[in-house]
Short mmCIF file of C-alpha atoms in Angstrom, two decimals:
data_model
loop_
_atom_site.label_atom_id
_atom_site.label_comp_id
_atom_site.label_asym_id
_atom_site.label_seq_id
_atom_site.Cartn_x
_atom_site.Cartn_y
_atom_site.Cartn_z
CA MET A 276 15.82 -11.05 19.06
CA SER A 277 12.57 -12.36 20.35
CA PHE A 278 9.66 -10.60 21.58
CA ALA A 279 6.35 -11.45 23.29
CA ILE A 280 2.94 -10.58 21.91
CA ALA A 281 -0.06 -11.52 24.18
CA GLY A 282 1.80 -14.00 25.90
CA VAL A 283 3.56 -15.40 22.52
CA GLU A 284 7.09 -15.25 21.79
CA LEU A 285 7.65 -14.32 18.42
CA SER A 286 11.18 -13.88 16.37
CA SER A 287 9.51 -11.96 13.38
CA ARG A 288 8.04 -8.37 13.86
CA PHE A 289 6.22 -8.61 10.32
CA PHE A 290 2.70 -9.69 10.72
CA LEU A 291 1.28 -10.41 6.89
CA GLY A 292 -2.29 -10.22 5.52
CA THR A 293 -3.37 -12.98 3.08
CA ALA A 294 -5.86 -11.20 0.94
CA GLY A 295 -5.72 -10.13 -2.62
CA TYR A 296 -2.47 -12.38 -3.88
CA PRO A 297 -2.92 -13.03 -7.72
CA SER A 298 -2.51 -17.07 -6.71
CA PRO A 299 -2.75 -19.38 -3.68
CA LEU A 300 1.26 -20.45 -4.88
CA VAL A 301 2.16 -16.65 -4.72
CA LEU A 302 0.59 -16.53 -1.31
CA GLU A 303 2.51 -19.56 0.05
CA GLN A 304 5.69 -18.16 -1.44
CA ALA A 305 5.12 -14.98 0.06
CA ILE A 306 4.50 -15.64 3.73
CA ARG A 307 7.86 -17.83 3.35
CA ALA A 308 9.98 -15.06 1.89
CA SER A 309 8.57 -12.35 4.57
CA GLY A 310 9.50 -14.65 7.60
CA ALA A 311 5.94 -13.79 9.10
CA GLU A 312 5.07 -15.47 12.12
CA VAL A 313 1.32 -14.28 11.94
CA VAL A 314 -0.84 -13.87 9.53
CA THR A 315 -4.19 -12.27 9.37
CA VAL A 316 -7.51 -13.81 7.62
CA SER A 317 -10.76 -12.50 7.32
CA LEU A 318 -13.61 -15.10 7.96
CA LYS A 319 -16.22 -12.73 6.61
CA ARG A 320 -14.93 -12.08 2.98
CA GLN A 321 -13.04 -15.25 2.41
CA LEU A 322 -16.63 -16.87 2.68
CA ALA A 323 -17.89 -14.28 0.73
CA GLN A 324 -15.28 -14.76 -1.78
CA GLY A 325 -16.17 -18.18 -1.82
CA CYS A 326 -19.73 -18.50 -1.34
CA GLY A 327 -19.29 -20.59 1.66
CA LYS A 328 -16.76 -22.68 0.28
CA PRO A 329 -12.88 -23.07 0.22
CA VAL A 330 -11.36 -21.33 -2.55
CA SER A 331 -8.58 -23.79 -3.84
CA ASN A 332 -5.47 -23.54 -6.06
CA PRO A 333 -5.13 -25.52 -9.30
CA GLN A 334 -3.97 -28.45 -7.21
CA GLY A 335 -6.88 -28.40 -5.07
CA GLN A 336 -5.48 -26.62 -1.84
CA GLY A 337 -7.45 -25.19 0.31
CA TYR A 338 -6.95 -21.27 0.96
CA PHE A 339 -7.00 -21.63 4.36
CA GLU A 340 -5.10 -25.08 4.53
CA ILE A 341 -2.08 -23.24 2.71
CA ILE A 342 -2.28 -20.78 5.39
CA ARG A 343 -1.97 -23.29 8.07
CA GLN A 344 0.61 -25.20 7.05
CA SER A 345 2.91 -22.30 6.67
CA GLY A 346 3.13 -22.85 10.12
CA ALA A 347 2.23 -19.01 11.22
CA ARG A 348 0.26 -18.22 13.92
CA LEU A 349 -3.42 -17.40 12.57
CA LEU A 350 -4.81 -13.85 13.57
CA PRO A 351 -8.56 -13.89 12.13
CA ASN A 352 -9.96 -10.42 11.84
CA THR A 353 -13.53 -9.15 11.86
CA ALA A 354 -13.32 -6.85 8.94
CA GLY A 355 -16.32 -5.74 7.23
CA CYS A 356 -18.22 -5.35 10.47
CA HIS A 357 -19.55 -1.83 11.21
CA THR A 358 -21.43 -2.63 14.79
CA ALA A 359 -20.18 -4.17 18.28
CA ALA A 360 -22.27 -6.89 17.60
CA GLU A 361 -21.70 -7.73 14.29
CA ALA A 362 -17.90 -8.00 15.46
CA VAL A 363 -18.66 -9.85 18.54
CA THR A 364 -20.51 -12.40 16.54
CA LEU A 365 -17.73 -12.92 13.57
CA ALA A 366 -15.07 -13.21 16.39
CA GLN A 367 -17.33 -16.07 17.97
CA MET A 368 -17.38 -17.84 14.70
CA ALA A 369 -13.85 -17.26 13.82
CA ARG A 370 -12.90 -18.81 17.17
CA GLU A 371 -14.54 -22.16 16.43
CA VAL A 372 -13.31 -22.26 12.70
CA PHE A 373 -9.53 -21.32 13.22
CA ASP A 374 -9.32 -22.92 16.79
CA THR A 375 -7.72 -19.55 18.25
CA HIS A 376 -8.92 -16.75 20.88
CA TRP A 377 -6.40 -14.54 19.00
CA ILE A 378 -8.86 -11.62 17.19
CA LYS A 379 -7.97 -8.47 15.32
CA LEU A 380 -10.89 -6.40 16.29
CA GLU A 381 -11.88 -4.31 13.57
CA VAL A 382 -15.81 -2.05 13.76
CA ILE A 383 -15.89 0.21 11.02
CA GLY A 384 -17.00 3.54 11.06
CA ASP A 385 -16.84 5.14 7.99
CA THR A 386 -17.16 3.49 4.63
CA TYR A 387 -15.03 5.82 2.85
CA THR A 388 -11.73 6.26 4.80
CA LEU A 389 -12.60 2.76 6.76
CA GLN A 390 -12.07 4.75 10.01
CA PRO A 391 -12.76 2.66 12.99
CA ASP A 392 -15.77 3.32 15.15
CA PRO A 393 -13.81 4.33 18.51
CA PHE A 394 -17.47 3.89 20.87
CA GLU A 395 -18.29 0.65 18.90
CA LEU A 396 -14.46 -0.74 19.01
CA VAL A 397 -14.63 -0.07 22.82
CA HIS A 398 -17.72 -1.52 23.37
CA ALA A 399 -16.79 -4.80 21.22
CA ALA A 400 -13.16 -5.09 22.90
CA THR A 401 -14.65 -5.08 26.11
CA GLU A 402 -17.44 -7.51 25.57
CA LEU A 403 -14.60 -9.93 23.54
CA VAL A 404 -12.00 -9.61 26.81
CA LYS A 405 -14.80 -10.70 28.95
CA GLN A 406 -15.46 -13.87 26.91
CA GLY A 407 -11.71 -14.92 26.77
CA PHE A 408 -10.26 -13.45 23.81
CA GLU A 409 -6.98 -11.88 22.93
CA VAL A 410 -7.93 -8.85 21.32
CA PHE A 411 -5.95 -7.06 18.91
CA PRO A 412 -7.81 -3.87 17.82
CA TYR A 413 -7.36 -1.81 14.89
CA CYS A 414 -7.56 1.72 16.14
CA THR A 415 -6.67 5.67 14.98
CA ASP A 416 -3.59 7.02 16.20
CA ASP A 417 -5.77 8.96 18.90
CA LEU A 418 -4.17 8.42 22.59
CA VAL A 419 -7.46 8.75 24.50
CA THR A 420 -9.55 5.96 22.25
CA CYS A 421 -6.07 3.70 22.78
CA ASN A 422 -6.65 4.26 26.41
CA ARG A 423 -10.05 3.32 26.67
CA LEU A 424 -9.33 0.25 25.22
CA LEU A 425 -6.49 -0.64 27.64
CA ASP A 426 -9.26 -0.21 30.07
CA ALA A 427 -11.20 -2.20 28.20
CA GLY A 428 -8.55 -5.10 28.85
CA CYS A 429 -6.55 -5.03 25.64
CA ARG A 430 -2.68 -6.01 25.92
CA VAL A 431 -1.75 -5.20 22.07
CA LEU A 432 -2.72 -1.69 20.55
CA MET A 433 -2.92 -1.42 16.40
CA PRO A 434 -3.08 2.17 15.74
CA TRP A 435 -3.11 2.75 11.37
CA GLY A 436 -0.61 4.59 9.89
CA ALA A 437 -3.06 5.84 7.24
CA PRO A 438 -6.75 4.62 6.15
CA ILE A 439 -6.52 0.81 4.63
CA GLY A 440 -5.31 -0.17 1.63
CA SER A 441 -4.15 3.90 0.91
CA GLY A 442 -0.32 3.04 0.44
CA GLN A 443 0.04 6.56 2.13
CA GLY A 444 2.40 5.66 4.63
CA LEU A 445 2.78 7.03 8.35
CA LEU A 446 0.71 10.48 7.57
CA ASN A 447 1.01 11.40 11.50
CA PRO A 448 4.24 10.33 12.52
CA TYR A 449 4.13 12.74 15.75
CA ALA A 450 0.47 11.06 16.95
CA LEU A 451 2.64 8.01 16.49
CA ARG A 452 5.86 8.93 18.46
CA THR A 453 3.32 10.10 21.50
CA LEU A 454 1.47 6.77 21.86
CA ARG A 455 4.94 5.40 22.20
CA GLU A 456 5.97 7.64 24.67
CA ARG A 457 2.87 7.82 26.70
CA ILE A 458 2.23 3.85 26.18
CA PRO A 459 5.99 2.46 26.79
CA ASP A 460 4.72 -0.94 28.03
CA VAL A 461 2.02 -1.96 25.65
CA PRO A 462 3.12 -3.43 22.70
CA LEU A 463 2.28 -1.49 19.51
CA ILE A 464 1.93 -2.76 16.14
CA VAL A 465 1.51 -0.01 12.85
CA ASP A 466 -1.86 -1.41 11.05
CA ALA A 467 -2.83 0.03 7.63
CA GLY A 468 -1.38 2.33 5.10
CA ILE A 469 1.65 1.20 4.66
CA GLY A 470 2.73 1.47 1.21
CA SER A 471 6.35 1.07 0.74
CA PRO A 472 9.51 -0.75 3.01
CA MET A 473 10.50 3.22 4.00
CA ASP A 474 7.28 3.33 6.04
CA ALA A 475 8.11 0.26 7.37
CA VAL A 476 11.28 1.35 8.55
CA GLN A 477 10.07 4.71 9.99
CA ALA A 478 7.59 2.68 11.77
CA MET A 479 10.13 1.03 13.78
CA GLU A 480 12.73 3.63 14.27
CA LEU A 481 9.56 5.27 15.95
CA GLY A 482 9.75 2.45 18.67
CA PHE A 483 6.96 0.30 17.43
CA ASP A 484 7.06 -3.41 18.15
CA ALA A 485 5.87 -4.60 15.22
CA VAL A 486 4.27 -3.74 11.44
CA LEU A 487 1.05 -5.47 9.49
CA LEU A 488 0.34 -4.87 6.19
CA ASN A 489 -1.33 -6.70 3.20
CA SER A 490 -2.30 -4.35 0.06
CA ALA A 491 1.80 -3.20 -0.03
CA VAL A 492 2.59 -6.70 -0.25
CA SER A 493 -0.17 -8.57 -2.45
CA SER A 494 -0.61 -5.43 -5.03
CA ALA A 495 3.17 -5.25 -5.66
CA HIS A 496 4.17 -6.30 -9.40
CA ASP A 497 6.23 -9.13 -7.36
CA PRO A 498 4.87 -9.93 -4.17
CA VAL A 499 7.28 -12.41 -3.29
CA LEU A 500 10.19 -10.01 -3.59
CA MET A 501 8.15 -7.58 -1.64
CA ALA A 502 7.70 -9.37 1.25
CA GLU A 503 11.51 -9.98 1.55
CA ALA A 504 11.82 -6.31 0.58
CA PHE A 505 9.60 -5.44 3.92
CA ARG A 506 11.33 -8.59 6.03
CA LEU A 507 14.84 -6.51 5.66
CA ALA A 508 13.14 -3.20 6.04
CA ILE A 509 11.44 -4.06 9.55
CA GLU A 510 14.82 -5.65 10.78
CA ALA A 511 16.97 -2.65 9.19
CA GLY A 512 14.24 -0.08 11.35
CA ARG A 513 14.61 -2.03 14.53
CA LYS A 514 18.52 -2.14 14.63
CA ALA A 515 18.54 1.40 13.71
CA ARG A 516 16.04 2.09 16.77
CA GLN A 517 18.33 -0.04 18.93
CA ALA A 518 21.67 1.50 17.64
CA GLY A 519 20.17 4.99 18.35
CA ILE A 520 19.76 7.36 15.39
CA MET A 521 21.80 10.57 15.46
CA ALA A 522 19.99 13.94 16.10
CA GLU A 523 18.95 16.47 13.05
CA GLN A 524 21.38 19.47 12.96
CA ASP A 525 20.01 22.57 12.22
CA MET A 526 23.62 23.02 10.03
CA ALA A 527 26.60 21.54 9.11
CA VAL A 528 29.09 19.55 11.24
CA ALA A 529 32.31 18.47 9.88
CA THR A 530 32.90 15.03 10.19
CA THR A 531 36.62 14.85 10.11
CA PRO A 532 38.67 16.92 12.89
CA VAL A 533 40.95 19.65 11.56
CA THR A 534 44.26 20.48 13.50
CA GLY A 535 44.79 23.56 12.39
CA ARG A 536 48.20 23.06 11.14
CA PRO A 537 49.18 21.82 7.71
CA PHE A 538 51.17 18.49 7.11
CA VAL A 539 52.67 16.93 4.02
CA LEU A 540 52.47 13.30 2.91
CA ALA A 541 55.70 11.97 2.48
#
C-alpha cells in the first residue's frame, strides 16, 4: 500500500543508505533487492573518499551514476556537519549537485555517540525550510525536540533507534511509542541503530511509517540477501500493525475451548 512522504507517493517503506558497500556492483544489487525507492547519499563523505572525483567501478561507471540508474529517489544528507551554518552550506551544494530540494539534515553534537545537536539542528532546519528545502531531520527520540522541528516547518521526522552504526536496535521503545502516539499525523521514520530485521519489524509494529538503515545491510556478509531480508521484515511488520497484534497476558489462556464433557472418537 502506497503512502505519502513530503507530497510524494511511495510504495516501499524501506529507505536505504549507500555507504560502505564492498563494491559498486554489490550496492547496485542491494538497492534492487531492497525494493527501496529512496536512497541516501552523502556529498561530503563521498567527495572526501574520492578526493573530489567520482568513485568508479571496474567498468568505469561512477558511484553517483549507479545510484541514479537504480531509479530510486535521492535523499542527500549533511553527514559530518557539526554546526547549523555548515549543514546549510552543504545542503545548498547538495541541491545543486543532485537537483533535489530533499535533504536529510544531520548536525552532530557529540562525536562519540554521533548524537544530534538539538539546538543547531532546529536552527538549521528553520533556515533550510525558509530556503525551500524539504527537510528530513535526523533527531533523537525526544518529544520536545521533535515538536520544535515541526514548529520549524519540517513535515517528516527521523528519530534514532540507537547511535548510528551501533546495531543496538531500538533502545527506547517507550520514547518511540510516545512519539507515535503524540504525533499521529506526521510521517515518522526510524533512522540509525537498526541491527537486524527483527529491529525493523519492531519499528513497524510500533506504527512508524518507514525505516532507514545502512550499516546493517552494507556490513552484512551478504549485503544483497540482507537487503531482501529487511524488505520482507518491513513488509511483515507493517502488516502485523495493520492486522492488530494480540495483547500480552500475565497468565496462560487456553486456545482450545473445553466443554467439560468427555467424548469418544468413533
